[in-house]
PDB file of C-alpha atoms in Angstrom:
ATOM      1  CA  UNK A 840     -71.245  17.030  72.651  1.00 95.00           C
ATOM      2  CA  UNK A 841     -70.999  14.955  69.161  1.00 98.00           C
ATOM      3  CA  UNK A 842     -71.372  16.541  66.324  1.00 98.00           C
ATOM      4  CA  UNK A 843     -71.393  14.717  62.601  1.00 98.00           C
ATOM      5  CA  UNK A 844     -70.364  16.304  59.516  1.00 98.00           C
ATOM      6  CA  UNK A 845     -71.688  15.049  56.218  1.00 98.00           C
ATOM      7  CA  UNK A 846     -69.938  15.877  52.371  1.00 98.00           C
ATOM      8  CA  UNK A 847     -72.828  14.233  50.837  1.00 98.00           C
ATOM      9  CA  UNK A 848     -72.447  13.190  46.992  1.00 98.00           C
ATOM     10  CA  UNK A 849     -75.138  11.478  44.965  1.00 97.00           C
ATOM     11  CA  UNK A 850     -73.600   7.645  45.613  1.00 97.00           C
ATOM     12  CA  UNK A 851     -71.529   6.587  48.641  1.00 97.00           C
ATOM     13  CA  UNK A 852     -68.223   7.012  46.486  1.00 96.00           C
ATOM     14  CA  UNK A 853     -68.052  10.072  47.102  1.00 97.00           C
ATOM     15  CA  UNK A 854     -69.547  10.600  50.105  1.00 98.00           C
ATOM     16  CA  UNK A 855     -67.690  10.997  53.726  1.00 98.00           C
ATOM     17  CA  UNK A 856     -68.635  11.536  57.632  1.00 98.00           C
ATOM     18  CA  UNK A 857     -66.721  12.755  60.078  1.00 98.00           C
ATOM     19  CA  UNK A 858     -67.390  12.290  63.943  1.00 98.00           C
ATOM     20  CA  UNK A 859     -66.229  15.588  66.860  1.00 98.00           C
ATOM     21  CA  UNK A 860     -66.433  15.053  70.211  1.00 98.00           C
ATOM     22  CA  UNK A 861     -65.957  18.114  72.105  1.00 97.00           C
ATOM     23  CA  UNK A 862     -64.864  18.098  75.722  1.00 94.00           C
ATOM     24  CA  UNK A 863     -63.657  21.377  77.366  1.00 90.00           C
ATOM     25  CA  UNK A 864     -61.091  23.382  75.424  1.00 93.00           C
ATOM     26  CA  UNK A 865     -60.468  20.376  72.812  1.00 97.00           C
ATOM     27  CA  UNK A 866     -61.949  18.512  70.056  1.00 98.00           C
ATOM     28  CA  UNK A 867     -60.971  15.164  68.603  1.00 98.00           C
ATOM     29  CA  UNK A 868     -61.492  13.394  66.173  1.00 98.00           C
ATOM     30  CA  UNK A 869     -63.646  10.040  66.831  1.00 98.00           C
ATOM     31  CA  UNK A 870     -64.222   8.578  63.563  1.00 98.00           C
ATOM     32  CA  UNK A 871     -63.838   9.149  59.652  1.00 98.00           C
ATOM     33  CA  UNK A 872     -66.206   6.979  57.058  1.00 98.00           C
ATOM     34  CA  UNK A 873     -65.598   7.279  53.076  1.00 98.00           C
ATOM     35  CA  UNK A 874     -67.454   5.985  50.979  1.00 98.00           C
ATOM     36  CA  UNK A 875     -70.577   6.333  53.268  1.00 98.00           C
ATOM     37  CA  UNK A 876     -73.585   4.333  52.213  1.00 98.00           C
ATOM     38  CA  UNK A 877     -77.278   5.948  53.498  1.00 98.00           C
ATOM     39  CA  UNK A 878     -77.908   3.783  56.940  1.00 98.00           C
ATOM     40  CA  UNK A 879     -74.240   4.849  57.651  1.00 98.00           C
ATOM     41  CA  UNK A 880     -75.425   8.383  57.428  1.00 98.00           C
ATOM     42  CA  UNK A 881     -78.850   8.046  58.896  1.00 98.00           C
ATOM     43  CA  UNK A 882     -76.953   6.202  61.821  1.00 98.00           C
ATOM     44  CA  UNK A 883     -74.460   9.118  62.738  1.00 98.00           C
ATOM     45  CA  UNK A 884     -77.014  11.791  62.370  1.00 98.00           C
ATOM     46  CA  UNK A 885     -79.304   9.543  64.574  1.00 97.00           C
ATOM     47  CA  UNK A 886     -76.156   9.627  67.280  1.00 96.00           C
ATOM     48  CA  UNK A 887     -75.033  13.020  67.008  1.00 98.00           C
ATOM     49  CA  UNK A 888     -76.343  16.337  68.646  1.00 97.00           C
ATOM     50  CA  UNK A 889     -75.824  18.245  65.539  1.00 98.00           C
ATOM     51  CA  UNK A 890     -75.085  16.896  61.730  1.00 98.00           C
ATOM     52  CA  UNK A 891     -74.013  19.711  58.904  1.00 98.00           C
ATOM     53  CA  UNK A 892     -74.574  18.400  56.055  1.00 98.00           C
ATOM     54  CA  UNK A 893     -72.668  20.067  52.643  1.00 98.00           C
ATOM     55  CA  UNK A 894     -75.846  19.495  50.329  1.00 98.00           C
ATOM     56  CA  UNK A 895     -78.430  21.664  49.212  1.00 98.00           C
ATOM     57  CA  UNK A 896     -81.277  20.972  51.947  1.00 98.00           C
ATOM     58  CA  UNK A 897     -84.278  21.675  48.778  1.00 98.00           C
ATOM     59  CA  UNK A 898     -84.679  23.251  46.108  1.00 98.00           C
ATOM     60  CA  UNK A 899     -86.111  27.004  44.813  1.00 97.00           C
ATOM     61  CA  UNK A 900     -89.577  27.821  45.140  1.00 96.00           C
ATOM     62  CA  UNK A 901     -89.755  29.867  42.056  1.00 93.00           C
ATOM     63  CA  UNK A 902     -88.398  26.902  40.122  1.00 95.00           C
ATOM     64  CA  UNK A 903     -90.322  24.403  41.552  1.00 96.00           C
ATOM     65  CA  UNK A 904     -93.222  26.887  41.102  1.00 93.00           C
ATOM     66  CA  UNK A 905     -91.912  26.997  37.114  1.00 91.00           C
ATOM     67  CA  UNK A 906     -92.035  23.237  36.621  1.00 95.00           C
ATOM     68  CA  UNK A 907     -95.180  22.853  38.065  1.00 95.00           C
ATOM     69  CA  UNK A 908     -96.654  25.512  35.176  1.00 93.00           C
ATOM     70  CA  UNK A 909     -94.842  23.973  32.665  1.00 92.00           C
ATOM     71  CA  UNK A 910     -95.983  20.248  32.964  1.00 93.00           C
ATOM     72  CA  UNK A 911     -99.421  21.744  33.497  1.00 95.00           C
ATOM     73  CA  UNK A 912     -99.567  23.914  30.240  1.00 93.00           C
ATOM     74  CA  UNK A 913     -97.157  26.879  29.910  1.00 89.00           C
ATOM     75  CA  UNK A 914     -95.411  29.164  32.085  1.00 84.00           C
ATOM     76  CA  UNK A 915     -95.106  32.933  31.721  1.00 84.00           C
ATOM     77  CA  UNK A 916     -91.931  34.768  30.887  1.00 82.00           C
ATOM     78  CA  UNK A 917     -91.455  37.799  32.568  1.00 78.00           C
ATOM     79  CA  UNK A 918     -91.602  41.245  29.721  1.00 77.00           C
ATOM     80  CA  UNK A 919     -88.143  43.091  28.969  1.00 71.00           C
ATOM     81  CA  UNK A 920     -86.212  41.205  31.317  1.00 68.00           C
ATOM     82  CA  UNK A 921     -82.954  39.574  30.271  1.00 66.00           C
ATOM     83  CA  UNK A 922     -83.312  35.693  30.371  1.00 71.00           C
ATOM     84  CA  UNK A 923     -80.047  35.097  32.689  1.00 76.00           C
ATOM     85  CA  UNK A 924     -82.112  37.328  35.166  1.00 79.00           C
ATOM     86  CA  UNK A 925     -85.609  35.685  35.674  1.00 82.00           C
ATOM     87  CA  UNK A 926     -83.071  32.411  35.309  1.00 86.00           C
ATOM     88  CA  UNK A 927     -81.246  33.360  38.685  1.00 89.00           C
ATOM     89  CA  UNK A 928     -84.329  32.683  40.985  1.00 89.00           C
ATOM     90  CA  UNK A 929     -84.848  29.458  39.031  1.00 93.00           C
ATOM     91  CA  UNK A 930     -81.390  28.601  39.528  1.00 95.00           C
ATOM     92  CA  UNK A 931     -80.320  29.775  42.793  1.00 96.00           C
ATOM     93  CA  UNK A 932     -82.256  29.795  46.207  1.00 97.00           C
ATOM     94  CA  UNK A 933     -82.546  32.726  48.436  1.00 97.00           C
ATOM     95  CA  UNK A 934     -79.811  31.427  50.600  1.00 98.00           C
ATOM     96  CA  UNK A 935     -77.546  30.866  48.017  1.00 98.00           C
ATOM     97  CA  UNK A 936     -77.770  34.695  46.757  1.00 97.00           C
ATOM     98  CA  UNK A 937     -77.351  35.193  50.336  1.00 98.00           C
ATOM     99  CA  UNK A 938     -74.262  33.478  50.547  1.00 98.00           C
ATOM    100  CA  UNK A 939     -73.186  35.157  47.651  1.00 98.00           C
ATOM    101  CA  UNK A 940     -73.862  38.399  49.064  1.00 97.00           C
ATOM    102  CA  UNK A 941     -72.262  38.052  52.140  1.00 97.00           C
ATOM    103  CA  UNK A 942     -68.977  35.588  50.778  1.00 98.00           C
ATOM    104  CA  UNK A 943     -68.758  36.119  47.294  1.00 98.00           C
ATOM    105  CA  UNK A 944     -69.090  32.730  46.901  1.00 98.00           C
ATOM    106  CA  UNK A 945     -72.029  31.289  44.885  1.00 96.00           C
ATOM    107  CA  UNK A 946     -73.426  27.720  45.766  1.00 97.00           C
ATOM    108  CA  UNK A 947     -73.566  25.128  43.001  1.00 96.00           C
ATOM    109  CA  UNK A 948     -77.274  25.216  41.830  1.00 97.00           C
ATOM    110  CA  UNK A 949     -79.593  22.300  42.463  1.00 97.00           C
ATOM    111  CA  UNK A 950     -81.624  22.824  40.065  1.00 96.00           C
ATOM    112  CA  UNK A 951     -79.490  23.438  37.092  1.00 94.00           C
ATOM    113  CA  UNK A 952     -75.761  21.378  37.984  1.00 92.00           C
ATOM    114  CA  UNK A 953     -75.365  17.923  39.017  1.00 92.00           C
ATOM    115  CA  UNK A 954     -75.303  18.401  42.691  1.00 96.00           C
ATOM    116  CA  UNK A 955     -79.262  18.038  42.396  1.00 97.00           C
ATOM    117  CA  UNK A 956     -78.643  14.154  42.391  1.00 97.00           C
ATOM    118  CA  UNK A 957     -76.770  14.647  45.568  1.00 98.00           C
ATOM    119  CA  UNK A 958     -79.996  16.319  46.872  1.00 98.00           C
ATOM    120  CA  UNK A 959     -82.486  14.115  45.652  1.00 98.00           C
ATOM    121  CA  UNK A 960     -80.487  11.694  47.793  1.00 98.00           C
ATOM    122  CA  UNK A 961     -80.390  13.790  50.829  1.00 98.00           C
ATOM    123  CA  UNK A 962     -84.507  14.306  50.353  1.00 98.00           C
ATOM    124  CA  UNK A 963     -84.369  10.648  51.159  1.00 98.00           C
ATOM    125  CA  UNK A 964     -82.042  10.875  54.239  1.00 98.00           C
ATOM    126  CA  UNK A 965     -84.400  13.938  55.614  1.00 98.00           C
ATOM    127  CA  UNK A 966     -87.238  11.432  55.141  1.00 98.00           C
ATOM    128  CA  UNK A 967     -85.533   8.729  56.400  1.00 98.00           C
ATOM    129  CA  UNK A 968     -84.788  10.648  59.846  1.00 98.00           C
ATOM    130  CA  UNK A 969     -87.804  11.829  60.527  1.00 97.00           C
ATOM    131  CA  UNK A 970     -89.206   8.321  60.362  1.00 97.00           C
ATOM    132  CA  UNK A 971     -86.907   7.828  63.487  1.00 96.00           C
ATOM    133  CA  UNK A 972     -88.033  10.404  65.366  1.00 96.00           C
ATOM    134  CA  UNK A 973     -85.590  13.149  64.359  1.00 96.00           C
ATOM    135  CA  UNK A 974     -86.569  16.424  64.189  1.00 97.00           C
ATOM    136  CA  UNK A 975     -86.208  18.071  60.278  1.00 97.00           C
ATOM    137  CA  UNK A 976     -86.096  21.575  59.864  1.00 98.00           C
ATOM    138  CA  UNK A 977     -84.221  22.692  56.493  1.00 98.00           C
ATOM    139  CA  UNK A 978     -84.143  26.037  58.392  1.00 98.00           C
ATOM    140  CA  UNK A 979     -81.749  24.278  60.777  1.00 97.00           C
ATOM    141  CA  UNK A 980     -82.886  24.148  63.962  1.00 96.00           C
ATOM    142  CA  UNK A 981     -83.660  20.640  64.017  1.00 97.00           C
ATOM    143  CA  UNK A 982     -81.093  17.410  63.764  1.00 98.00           C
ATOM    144  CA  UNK A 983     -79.379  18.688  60.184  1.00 98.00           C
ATOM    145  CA  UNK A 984     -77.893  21.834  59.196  1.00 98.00           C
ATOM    146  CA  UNK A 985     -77.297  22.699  55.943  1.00 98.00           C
ATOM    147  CA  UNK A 986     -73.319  23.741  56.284  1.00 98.00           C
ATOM    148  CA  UNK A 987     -70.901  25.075  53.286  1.00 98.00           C
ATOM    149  CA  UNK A 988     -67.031  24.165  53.777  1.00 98.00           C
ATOM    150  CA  UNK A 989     -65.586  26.624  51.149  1.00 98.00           C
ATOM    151  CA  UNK A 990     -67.750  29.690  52.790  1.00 98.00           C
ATOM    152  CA  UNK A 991     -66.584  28.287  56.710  1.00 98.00           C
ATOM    153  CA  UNK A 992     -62.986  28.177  55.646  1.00 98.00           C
ATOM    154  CA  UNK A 993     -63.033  31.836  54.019  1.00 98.00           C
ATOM    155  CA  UNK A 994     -65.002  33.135  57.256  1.00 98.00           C
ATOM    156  CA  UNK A 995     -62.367  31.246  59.242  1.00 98.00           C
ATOM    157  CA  UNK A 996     -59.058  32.387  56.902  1.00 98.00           C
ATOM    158  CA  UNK A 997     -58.367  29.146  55.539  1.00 98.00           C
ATOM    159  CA  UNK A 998     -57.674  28.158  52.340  1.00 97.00           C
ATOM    160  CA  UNK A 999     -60.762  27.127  50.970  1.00 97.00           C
ATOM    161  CA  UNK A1000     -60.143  26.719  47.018  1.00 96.00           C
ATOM    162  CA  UNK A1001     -57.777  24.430  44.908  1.00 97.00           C
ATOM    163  CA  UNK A1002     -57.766  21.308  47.106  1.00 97.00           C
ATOM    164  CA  UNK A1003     -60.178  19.401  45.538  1.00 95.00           C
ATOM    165  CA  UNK A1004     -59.399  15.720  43.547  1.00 92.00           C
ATOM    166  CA  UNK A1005     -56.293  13.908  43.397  1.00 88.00           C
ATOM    167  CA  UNK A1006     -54.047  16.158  41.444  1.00 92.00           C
ATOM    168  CA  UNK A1007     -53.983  18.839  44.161  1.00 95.00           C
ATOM    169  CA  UNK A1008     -52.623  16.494  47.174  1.00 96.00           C
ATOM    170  CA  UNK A1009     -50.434  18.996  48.090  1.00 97.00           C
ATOM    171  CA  UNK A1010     -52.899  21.811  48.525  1.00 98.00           C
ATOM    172  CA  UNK A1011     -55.159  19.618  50.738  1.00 98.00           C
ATOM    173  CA  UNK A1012     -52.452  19.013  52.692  1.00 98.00           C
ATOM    174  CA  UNK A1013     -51.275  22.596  53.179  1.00 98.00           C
ATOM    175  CA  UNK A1014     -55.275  22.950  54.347  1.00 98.00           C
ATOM    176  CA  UNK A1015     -54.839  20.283  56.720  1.00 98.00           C
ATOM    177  CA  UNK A1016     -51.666  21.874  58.384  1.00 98.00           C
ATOM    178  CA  UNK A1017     -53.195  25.505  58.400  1.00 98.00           C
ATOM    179  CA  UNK A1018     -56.657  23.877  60.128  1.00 98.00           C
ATOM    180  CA  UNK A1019     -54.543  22.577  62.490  1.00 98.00           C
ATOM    181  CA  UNK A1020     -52.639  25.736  62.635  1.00 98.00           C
ATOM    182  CA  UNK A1021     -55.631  27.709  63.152  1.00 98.00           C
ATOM    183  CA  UNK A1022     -57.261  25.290  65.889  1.00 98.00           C
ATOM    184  CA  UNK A1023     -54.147  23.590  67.946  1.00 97.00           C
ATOM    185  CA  UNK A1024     -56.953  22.136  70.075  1.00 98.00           C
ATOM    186  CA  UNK A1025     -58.287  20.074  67.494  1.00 98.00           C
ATOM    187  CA  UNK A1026     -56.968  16.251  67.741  1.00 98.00           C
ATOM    188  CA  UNK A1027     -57.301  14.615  64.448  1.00 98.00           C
ATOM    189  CA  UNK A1028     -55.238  11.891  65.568  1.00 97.00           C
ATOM    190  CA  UNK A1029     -54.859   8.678  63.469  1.00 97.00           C
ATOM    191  CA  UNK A1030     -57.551   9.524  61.128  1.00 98.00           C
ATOM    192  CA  UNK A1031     -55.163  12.470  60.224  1.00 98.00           C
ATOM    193  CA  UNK A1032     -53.375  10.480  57.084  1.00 97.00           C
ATOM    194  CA  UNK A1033     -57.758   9.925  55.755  1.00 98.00           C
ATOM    195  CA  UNK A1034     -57.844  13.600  55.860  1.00 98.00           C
ATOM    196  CA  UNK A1035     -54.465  14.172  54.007  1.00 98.00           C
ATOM    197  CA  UNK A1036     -55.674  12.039  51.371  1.00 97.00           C
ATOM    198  CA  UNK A1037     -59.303  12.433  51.185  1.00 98.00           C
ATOM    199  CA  UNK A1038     -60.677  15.791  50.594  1.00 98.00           C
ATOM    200  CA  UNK A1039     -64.205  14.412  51.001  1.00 98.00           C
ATOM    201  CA  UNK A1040     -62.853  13.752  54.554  1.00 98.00           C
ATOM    202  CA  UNK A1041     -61.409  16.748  55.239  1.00 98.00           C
ATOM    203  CA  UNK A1042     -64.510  18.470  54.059  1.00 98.00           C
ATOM    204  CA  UNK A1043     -67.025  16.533  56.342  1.00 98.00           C
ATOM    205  CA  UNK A1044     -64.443  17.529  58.975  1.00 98.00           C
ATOM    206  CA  UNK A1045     -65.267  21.160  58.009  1.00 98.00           C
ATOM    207  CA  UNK A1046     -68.775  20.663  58.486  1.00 98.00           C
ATOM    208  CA  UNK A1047     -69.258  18.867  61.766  1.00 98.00           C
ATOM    209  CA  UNK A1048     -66.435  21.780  62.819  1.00 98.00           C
ATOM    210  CA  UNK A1049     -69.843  23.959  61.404  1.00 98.00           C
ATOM    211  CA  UNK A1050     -72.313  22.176  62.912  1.00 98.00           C
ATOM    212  CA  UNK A1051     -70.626  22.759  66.450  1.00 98.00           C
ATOM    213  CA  UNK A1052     -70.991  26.263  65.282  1.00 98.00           C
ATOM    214  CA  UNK A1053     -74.529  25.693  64.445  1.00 98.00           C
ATOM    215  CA  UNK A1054     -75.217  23.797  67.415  1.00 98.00           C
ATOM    216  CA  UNK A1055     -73.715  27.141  69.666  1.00 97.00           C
ATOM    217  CA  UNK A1056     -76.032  29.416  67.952  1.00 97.00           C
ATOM    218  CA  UNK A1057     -72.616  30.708  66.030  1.00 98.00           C
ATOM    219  CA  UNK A1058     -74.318  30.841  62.323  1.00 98.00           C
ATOM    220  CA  UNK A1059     -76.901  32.788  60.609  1.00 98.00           C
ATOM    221  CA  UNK A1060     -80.025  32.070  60.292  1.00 97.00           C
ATOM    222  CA  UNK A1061     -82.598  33.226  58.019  1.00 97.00           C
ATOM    223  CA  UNK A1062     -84.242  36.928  58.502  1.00 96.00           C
ATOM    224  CA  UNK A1063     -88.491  36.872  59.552  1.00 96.00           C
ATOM    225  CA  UNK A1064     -88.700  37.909  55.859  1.00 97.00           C
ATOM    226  CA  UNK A1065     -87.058  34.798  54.745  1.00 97.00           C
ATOM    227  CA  UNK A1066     -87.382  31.942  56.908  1.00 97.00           C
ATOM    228  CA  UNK A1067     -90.642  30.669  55.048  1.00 97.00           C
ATOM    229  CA  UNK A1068     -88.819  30.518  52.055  1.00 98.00           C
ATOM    230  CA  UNK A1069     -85.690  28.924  54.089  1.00 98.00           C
ATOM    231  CA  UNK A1070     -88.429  26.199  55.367  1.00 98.00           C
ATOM    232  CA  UNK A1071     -89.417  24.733  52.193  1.00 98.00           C
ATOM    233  CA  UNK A1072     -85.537  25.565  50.251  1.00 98.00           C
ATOM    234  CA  UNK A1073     -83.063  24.909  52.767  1.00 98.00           C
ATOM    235  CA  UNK A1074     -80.777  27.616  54.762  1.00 98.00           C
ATOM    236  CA  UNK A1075     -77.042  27.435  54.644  1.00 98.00           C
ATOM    237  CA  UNK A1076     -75.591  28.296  57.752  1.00 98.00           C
ATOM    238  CA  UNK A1077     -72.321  30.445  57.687  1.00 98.00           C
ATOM    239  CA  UNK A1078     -70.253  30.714  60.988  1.00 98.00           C
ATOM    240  CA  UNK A1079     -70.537  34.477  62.482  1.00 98.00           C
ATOM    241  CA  UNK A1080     -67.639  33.794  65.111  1.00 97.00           C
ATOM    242  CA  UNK A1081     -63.590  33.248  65.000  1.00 97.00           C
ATOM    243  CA  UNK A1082     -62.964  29.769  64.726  1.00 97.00           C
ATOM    244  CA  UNK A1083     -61.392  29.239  68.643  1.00 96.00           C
ATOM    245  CA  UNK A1084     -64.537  30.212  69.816  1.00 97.00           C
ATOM    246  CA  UNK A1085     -66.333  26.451  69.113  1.00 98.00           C
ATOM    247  CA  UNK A1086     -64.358  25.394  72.530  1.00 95.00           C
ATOM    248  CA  UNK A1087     -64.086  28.655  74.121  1.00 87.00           C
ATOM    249  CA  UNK A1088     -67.859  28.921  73.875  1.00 78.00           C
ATOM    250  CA  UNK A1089     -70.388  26.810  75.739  1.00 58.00           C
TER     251      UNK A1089
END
C-alpha cells in the first residue's frame, strides 16, 4: 500500500507531500516534496491508495447558508442569544466541534482565519481529481481524507504543539526523534534531514501516517446523524487505534 500525506497551504511555499509505502511490519519513507505546486499534488493523490490531506475539506453549512441571506437581502439574528454563540456554527463545522469535543483541540476556522485560502485551493484539487476519475467524498471514504496532525500526535502521545516555523528547530526535532521513538518500524531514511528541517514535511508525514489509519478503517467517521452535514463540510478523521497498529493491522 501507498499512502500520500498532504500539509496543504494556500501557495506551494508552504505546501509539502510525503509518500509511505507499507510492506509487512515496516514503513518507509519513499519521497518528500516542499514547496508542492497543484499537478504535484493531484499526481500523488492520483498514485496513492489513500491521501490525508491537513485542510479543511468545505466549509459550514450554516455559514454558507448566512452568506447566501445576506447577499440576497438580510439575514436573521437569532433573539437573546450572545453573538459569540450563533457565531460558533458560522465559524466552526460540525467536525471541528467534534474534534474539539473529543481532543480539546479546536480546528482553525475556514470561514473566519486565513486557512480558508488554503481551502479554496483544495476545492480546486477535489475538482481537479474527480476530473480524473477519482472518487471525492469529503466524508472520506473516497481518494482524500481530511486528516489533522496536531489531534493524531495527541491521540498517538506525541508532542504535537510548539514545533512550528523556524525558531523552534529544536522542538521539531525532539518530534522527529519521539515519532521515531514511538514507531521503530518507520524508515525515514535520507529524507530524514527534510523532516528535521521542514515542519511542513514532517507534518505531511503525519498525515499519510493518518491516512494509513484511514485507509485501515482506524478513524472516526461521522455518526448517521451527521454524515449529511460531513458530505457537503468535510469530516476530519482522528485515529481510534495505538499508533503500532498501522503495520500490525492489515
Amino acid at each position: 500500500m501507498l499512502t500520500v500525506g498532504v500539509d496543504l497551504a494556500a501557495e506551494a511555499a508552504r505546501t509539502a507531500v510525503a509518500w509511505l509505502g507499507w510492506e509487512e511490519g515496516r514503513a518507509r519513507l519513499t519521497g518528500v516534496a516542499v514547496r508542492a505546486d497543484d499537478d504535484q499534488v493531484v499526481r500523488a493523490v492520483t498514485g496513492a491508495a489513500k491521501a490525508g490531506f491537513d485542510c479543511p475539506l468545505g466549509w459550514p453549512d450554516r455559514f454558507v447558508d448566512f452568506v447566501s441571506a445576506h447577499r440576497a437581502g438580510h439575514v436573521r439574528v437569532p433573539e437573546g442569544v450572545a453573538g459569540r454563540v450563533w457565531r460558533r456554527d458560522l465559524a466552526l463545522r460540525v467536525t471541528d466541534q467534534v474534534v474539539h469535543e473529543q481532543t480539546g483541540l479546536t480546528p482553525l476556522s475556514v470561514s473566519a482565519d486565513r486557512i480558508g485560502h488554503a481551502t479554496m485551493r483544495c476545492a480546486g484539487l477535489l475538482a481537479e481529481l474527480a476530473l480524473r476519475g477519482r472518487t471525492v467524498d469529503r466524508r472520506g471514504g473516497g481518494a482524500v481524507v481530511e486528516v489533522y496532525p496536531a489531534a493524531a500526535l495527541k491521540r498517538w502521545g506525541l508532542p504535537y504543539r510548539g514545533y512550528k516555523r523556524a525558531a523552534n528547530l529544536a522542538a521539531l526535532g525532539r518530534l522527529v526523534d519521539r515519532l521515531l521513538e514511538a514507531a521503530p518500524w518507520l524508515d525515514l531514511g535520507e529524507h530524514e534531514r527534510v523532516c528535521r528541517a521542514s515542519d511542513d514535511a514532517t507534518d505531511a508525514v503525519v498525515c499519510a501516517l493518518a491516512a494509513r489509519a484511514a485507509a485501515l478503517g482506524m478513524v472516526t467517521a461521522p455518526p448517521e446523524d451527521q454524515a449529511g452535514v460531513a458530505a457537503t463540510e468535510g469530516w476530519i478523521a482522528l485515529p481510534t487505534a495505538p499508533l503500532d497498529r498501522l503495520v500490525t493491522a492489515g
